[in-house]
CSV table of C-alpha atoms in Angstrom, one decimal:
chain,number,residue,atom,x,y,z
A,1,UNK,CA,-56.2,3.8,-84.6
A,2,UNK,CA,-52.7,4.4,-84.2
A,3,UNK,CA,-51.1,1.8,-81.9
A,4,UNK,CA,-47.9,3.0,-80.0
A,5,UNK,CA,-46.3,0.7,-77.4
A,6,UNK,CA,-43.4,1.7,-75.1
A,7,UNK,CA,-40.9,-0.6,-74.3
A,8,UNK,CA,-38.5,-0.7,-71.6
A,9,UNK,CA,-36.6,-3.6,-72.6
A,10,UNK,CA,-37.6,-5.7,-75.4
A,11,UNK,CA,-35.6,-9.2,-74.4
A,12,UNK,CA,-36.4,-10.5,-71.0
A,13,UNK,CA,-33.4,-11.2,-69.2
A,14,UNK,CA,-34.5,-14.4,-68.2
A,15,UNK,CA,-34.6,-15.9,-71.8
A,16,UNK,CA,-37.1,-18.5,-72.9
A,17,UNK,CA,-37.4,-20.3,-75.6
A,18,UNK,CA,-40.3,-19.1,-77.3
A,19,UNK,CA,-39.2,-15.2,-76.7
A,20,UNK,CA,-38.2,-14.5,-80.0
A,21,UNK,CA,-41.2,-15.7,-81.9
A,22,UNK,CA,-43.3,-13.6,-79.4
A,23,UNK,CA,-41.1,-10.8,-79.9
A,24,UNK,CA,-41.4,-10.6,-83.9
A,25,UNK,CA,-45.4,-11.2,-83.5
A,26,UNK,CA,-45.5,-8.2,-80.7
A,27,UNK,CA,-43.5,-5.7,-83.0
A,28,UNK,CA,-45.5,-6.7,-86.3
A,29,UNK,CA,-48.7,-5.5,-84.8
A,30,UNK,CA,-48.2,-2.0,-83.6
A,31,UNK,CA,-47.7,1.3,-85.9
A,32,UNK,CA,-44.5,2.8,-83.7
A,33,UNK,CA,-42.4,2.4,-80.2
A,34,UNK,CA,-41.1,4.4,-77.9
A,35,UNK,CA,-37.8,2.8,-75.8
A,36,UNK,CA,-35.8,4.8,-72.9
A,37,UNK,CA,-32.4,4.1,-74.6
A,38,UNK,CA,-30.5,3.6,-77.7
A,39,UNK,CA,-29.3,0.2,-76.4
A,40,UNK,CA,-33.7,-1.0,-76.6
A,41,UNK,CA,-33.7,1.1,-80.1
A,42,UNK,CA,-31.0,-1.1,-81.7
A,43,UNK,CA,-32.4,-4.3,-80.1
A,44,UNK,CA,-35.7,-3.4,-82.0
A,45,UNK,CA,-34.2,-2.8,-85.3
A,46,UNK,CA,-32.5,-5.5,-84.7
A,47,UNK,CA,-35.5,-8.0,-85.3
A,48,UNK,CA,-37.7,-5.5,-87.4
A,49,UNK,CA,-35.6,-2.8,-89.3
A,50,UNK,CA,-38.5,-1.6,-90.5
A,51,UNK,CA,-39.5,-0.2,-87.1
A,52,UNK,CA,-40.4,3.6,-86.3
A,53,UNK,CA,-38.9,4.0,-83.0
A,54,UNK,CA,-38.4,7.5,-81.4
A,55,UNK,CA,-35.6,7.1,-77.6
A,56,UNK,CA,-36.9,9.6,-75.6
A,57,UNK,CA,-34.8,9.5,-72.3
A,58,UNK,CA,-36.9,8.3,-68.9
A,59,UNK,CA,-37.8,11.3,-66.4
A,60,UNK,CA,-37.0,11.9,-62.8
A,61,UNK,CA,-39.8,11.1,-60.6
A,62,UNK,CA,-40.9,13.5,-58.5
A,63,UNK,CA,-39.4,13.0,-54.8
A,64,UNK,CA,-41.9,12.8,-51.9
A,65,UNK,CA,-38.6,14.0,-49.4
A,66,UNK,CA,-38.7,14.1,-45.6
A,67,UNK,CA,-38.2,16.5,-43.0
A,68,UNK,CA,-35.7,14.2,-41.4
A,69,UNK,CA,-31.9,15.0,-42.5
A,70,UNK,CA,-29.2,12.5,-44.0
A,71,UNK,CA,-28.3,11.1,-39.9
A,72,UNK,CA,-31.4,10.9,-39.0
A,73,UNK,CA,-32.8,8.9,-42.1
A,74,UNK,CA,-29.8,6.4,-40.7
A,75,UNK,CA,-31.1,6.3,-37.4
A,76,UNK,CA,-34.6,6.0,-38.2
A,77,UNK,CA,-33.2,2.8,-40.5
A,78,UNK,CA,-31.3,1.3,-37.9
A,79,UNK,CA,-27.7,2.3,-39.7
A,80,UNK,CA,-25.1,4.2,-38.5
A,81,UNK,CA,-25.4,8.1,-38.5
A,82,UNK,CA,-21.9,8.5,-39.3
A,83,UNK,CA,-20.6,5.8,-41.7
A,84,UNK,CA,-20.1,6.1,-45.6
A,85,UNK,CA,-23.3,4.7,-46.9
A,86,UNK,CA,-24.1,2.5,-49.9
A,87,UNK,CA,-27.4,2.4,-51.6
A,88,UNK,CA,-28.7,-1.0,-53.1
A,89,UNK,CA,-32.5,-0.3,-54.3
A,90,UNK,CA,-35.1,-2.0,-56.2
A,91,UNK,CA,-36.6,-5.6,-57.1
A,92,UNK,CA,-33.5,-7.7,-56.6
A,93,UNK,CA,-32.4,-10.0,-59.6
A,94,UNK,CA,-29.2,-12.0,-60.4
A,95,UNK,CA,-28.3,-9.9,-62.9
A,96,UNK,CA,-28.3,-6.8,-60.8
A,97,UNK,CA,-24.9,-7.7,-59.5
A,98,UNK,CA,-25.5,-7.6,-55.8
A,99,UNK,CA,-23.5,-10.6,-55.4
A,100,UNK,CA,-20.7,-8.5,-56.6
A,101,UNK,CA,-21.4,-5.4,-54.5
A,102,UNK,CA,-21.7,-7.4,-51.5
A,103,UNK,CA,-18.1,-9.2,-52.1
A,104,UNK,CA,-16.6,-5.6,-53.1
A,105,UNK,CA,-18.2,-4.3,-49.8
A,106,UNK,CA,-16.3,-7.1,-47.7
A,107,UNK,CA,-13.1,-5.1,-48.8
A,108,UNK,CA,-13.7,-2.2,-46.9
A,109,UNK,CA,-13.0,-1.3,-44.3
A,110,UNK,CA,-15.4,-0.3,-40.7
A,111,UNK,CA,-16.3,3.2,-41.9
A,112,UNK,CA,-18.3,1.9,-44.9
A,113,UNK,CA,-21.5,0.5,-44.3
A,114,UNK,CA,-24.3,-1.2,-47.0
A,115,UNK,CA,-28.1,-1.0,-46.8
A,116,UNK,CA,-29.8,-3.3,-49.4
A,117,UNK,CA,-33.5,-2.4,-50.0
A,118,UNK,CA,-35.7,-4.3,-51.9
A,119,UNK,CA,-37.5,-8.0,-52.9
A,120,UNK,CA,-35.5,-10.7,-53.7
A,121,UNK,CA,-36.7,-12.5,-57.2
A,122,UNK,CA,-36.4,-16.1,-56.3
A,123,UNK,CA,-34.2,-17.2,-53.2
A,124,UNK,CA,-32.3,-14.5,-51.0
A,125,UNK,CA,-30.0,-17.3,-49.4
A,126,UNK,CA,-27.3,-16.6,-51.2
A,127,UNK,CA,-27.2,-13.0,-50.7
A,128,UNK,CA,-27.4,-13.8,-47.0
A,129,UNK,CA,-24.8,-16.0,-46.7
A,130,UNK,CA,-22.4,-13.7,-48.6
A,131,UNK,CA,-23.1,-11.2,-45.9
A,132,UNK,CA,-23.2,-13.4,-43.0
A,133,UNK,CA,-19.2,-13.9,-44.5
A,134,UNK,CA,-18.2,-10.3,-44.3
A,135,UNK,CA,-15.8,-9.4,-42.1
A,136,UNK,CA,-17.8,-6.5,-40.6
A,137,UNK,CA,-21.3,-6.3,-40.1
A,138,UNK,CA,-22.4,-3.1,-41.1
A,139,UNK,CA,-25.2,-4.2,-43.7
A,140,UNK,CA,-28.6,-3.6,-43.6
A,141,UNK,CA,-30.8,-6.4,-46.2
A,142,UNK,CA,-34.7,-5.6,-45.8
A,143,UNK,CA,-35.8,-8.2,-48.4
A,144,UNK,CA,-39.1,-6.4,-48.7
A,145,UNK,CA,-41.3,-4.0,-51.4
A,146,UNK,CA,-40.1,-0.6,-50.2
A,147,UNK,CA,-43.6,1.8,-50.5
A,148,UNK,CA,-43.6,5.3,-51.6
A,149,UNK,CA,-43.8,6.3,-47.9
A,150,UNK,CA,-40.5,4.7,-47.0
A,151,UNK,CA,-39.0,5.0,-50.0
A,152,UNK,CA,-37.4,8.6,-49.0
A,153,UNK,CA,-35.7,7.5,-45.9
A,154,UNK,CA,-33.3,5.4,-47.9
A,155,UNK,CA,-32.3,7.5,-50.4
A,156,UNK,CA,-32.0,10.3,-47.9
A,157,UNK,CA,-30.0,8.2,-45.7
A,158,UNK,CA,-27.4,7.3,-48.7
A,159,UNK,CA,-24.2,8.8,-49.4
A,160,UNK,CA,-24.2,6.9,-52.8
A,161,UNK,CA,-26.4,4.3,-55.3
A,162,UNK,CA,-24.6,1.6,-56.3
A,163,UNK,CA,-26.4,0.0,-59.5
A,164,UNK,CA,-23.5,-2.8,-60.8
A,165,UNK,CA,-25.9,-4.1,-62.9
A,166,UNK,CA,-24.5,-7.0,-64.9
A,167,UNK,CA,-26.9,-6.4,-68.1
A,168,UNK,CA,-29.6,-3.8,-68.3
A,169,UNK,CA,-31.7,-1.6,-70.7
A,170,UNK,CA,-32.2,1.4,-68.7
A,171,UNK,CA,-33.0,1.5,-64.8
A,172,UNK,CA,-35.8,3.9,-63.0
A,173,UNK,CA,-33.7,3.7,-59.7
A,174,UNK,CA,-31.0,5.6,-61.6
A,175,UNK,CA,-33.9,8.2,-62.1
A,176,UNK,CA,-34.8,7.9,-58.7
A,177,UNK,CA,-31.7,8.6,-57.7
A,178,UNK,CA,-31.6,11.7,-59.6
A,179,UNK,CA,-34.9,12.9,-57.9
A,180,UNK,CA,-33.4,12.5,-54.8
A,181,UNK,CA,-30.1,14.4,-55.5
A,182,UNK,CA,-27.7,11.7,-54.8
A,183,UNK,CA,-24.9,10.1,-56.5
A,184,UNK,CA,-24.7,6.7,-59.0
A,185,UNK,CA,-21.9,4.7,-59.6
A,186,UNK,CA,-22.9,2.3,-62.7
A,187,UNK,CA,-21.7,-0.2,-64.9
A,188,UNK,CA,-22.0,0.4,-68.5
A,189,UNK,CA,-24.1,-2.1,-70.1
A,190,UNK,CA,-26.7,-1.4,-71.8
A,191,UNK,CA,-28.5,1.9,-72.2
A,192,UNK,CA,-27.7,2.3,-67.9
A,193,UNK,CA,-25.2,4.7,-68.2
A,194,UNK,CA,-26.8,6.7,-71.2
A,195,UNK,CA,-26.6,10.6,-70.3
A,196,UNK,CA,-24.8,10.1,-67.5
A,197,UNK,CA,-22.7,13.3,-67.2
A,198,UNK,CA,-19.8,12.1,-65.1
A,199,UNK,CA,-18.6,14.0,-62.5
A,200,UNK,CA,-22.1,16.0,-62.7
A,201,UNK,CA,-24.7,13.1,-61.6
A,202,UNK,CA,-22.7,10.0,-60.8
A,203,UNK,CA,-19.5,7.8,-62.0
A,204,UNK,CA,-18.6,4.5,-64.5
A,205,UNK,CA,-18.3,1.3,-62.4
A,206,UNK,CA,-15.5,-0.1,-65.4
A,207,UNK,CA,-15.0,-3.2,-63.3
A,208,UNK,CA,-17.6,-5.4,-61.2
A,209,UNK,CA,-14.7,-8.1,-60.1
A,210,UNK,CA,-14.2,-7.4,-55.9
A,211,UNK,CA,-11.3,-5.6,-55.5
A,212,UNK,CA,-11.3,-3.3,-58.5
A,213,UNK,CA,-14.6,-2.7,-56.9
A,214,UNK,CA,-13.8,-1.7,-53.9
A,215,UNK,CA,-11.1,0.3,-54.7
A,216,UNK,CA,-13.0,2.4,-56.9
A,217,UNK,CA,-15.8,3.1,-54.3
A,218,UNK,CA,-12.5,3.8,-51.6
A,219,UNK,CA,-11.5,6.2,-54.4
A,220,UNK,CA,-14.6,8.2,-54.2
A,221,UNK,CA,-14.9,8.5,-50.7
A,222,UNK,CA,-11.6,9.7,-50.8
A,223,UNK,CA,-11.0,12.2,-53.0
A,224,UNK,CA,-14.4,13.3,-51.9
A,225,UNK,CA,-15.7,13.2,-55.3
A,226,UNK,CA,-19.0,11.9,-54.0
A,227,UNK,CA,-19.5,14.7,-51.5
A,228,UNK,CA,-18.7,17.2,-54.4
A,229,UNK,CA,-21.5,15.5,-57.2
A,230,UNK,CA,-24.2,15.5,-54.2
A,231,UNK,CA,-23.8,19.1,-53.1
A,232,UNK,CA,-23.8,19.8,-57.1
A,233,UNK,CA,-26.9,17.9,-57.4
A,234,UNK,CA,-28.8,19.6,-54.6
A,235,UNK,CA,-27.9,23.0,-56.2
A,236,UNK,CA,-29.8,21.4,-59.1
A,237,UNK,CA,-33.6,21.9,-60.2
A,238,UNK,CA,-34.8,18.6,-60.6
A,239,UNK,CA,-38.4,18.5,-60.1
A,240,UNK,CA,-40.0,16.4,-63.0
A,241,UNK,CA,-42.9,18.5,-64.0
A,242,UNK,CA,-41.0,19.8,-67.0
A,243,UNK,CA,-38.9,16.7,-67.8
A,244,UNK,CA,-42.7,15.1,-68.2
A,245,UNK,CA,-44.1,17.6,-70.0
A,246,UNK,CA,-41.2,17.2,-72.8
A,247,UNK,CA,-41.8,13.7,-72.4
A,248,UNK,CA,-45.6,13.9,-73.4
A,249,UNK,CA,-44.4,16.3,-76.2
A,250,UNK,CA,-42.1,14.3,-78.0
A,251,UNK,CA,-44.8,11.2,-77.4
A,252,UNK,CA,-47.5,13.4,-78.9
A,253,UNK,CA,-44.8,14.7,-81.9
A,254,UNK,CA,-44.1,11.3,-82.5
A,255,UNK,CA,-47.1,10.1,-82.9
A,256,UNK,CA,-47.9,12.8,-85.1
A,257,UNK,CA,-45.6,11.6,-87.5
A,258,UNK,CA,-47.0,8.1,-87.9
């Protein structure tokens, strides 16, 4: 039997000491991997040269949408129906830079606002108190597993998803956003920003430090770059039946070659 694994990111990005070991065992006992960026690819070669690996790039999901449009997604979450509105989604770990967004987001002015969605790994405290310090208070934090059911509102209600991740493989809410036909603004580390067409799907975050931060989200709004790249996207196809099936056919072709 051919054994396969897929592997989303091979170190964990809270290190232990006894990773490594584990890491050489886990790669020694299976025939070939599949990883959802180069960045993954090079950290298994890394510890086993050796390796067949195929990168075979993560599909959209397909998007359960509402019937509700982007103002009354707002209203329905309690924000603003008219504000600029920033996107924070998905389990929520330090090195996700939210700390960063939220002290970027302090520098703007009233017409922004910031809806955080998702569960806090470990203590939310200090992701509280940064917000409690903001000058305005147009933040939404639901520190709570967002279900498939809700999940739509949010993305519907955003203008654009912020992912100023501080390390990273590859994220699924960058697909996610993609299903839902709405703009990213990511940093570069890892394999995040992989295939990003720029201009197209989303925009490089070159600098997670506040004010370079904010400026570059001000920027956007602006020169309506954002509005631009989400009417683009809706004009796209980007149901995932297809993107899956290439998926499964690469998988298959790969293993095929083992």
């Amino acid at each position: 039997t051919k054994k396969i694994a897929i592997i989303h990111n091979l170190n964990p990005h809270e290190k232990r000491w006894f990773d490594s070991f584990f890491n050489r065992l886990f790669l020694h006992t299976y025939d070939g991997f599949v990883v959802l960026s180069e960045a993954v690819k090079n950290e298994v070669l890394k510890v086993q040269p050796s390796a067949k690996v195929r990168c075979i790039a993560h599909p959209p999901y397909a998007a359960n949408k509402t019937q509700l449009d982007t103002q009354a997604c707002r209203v329905k979450l309690g924000l603003d129906p008219n504000k600029k509105t920033l996107l924070f989604f998905g389990l929520i770990r330090s090195y996700k830079g939210l700390s960063e967004l939220i002290a970027a987001f302090s520098l703007l002015d009233d017409s922004y606002q910031l809806c955080i969605a998702g569960e806090v790994y470990g203590s939310a405290a200090i992701y509280e108190q940064a917000l409690a310090k903001s000058e305005h208070k147009n933040w939404k934090f639901v520190n709570a597993f967002i279900s498939d059911e809700e999940l739509p509102f949010y993305f519907q209600a955003a203008d654009l998803v912020v992912l100023p991740y501080l390390s990273a493989t590859q994220s699924g809410v960058r697909a996610l956003a993609f299903s839902y036909q709405k703009a990213v603004l990511c940093t570069t580390v890892g394999g995040l920003a992989e295939g990003l067409e720029e201009n197209q799907e989303g925009f490089i975050l070159e600098n997670t430090t506040a004010q370079p931060f904010a400026n570059r989200i001000h920027t956007l709004f602006e020169d309506t770059e954002i509005q631009r790249v989400n009417s683009c996207l809706a004009q796209k196809n980007t149901t995932s039946d297809q993107a899956w099936i290439d998926f499964a056919a690469e998988l298959q072709k790969f293993s095929n070659s083992l």
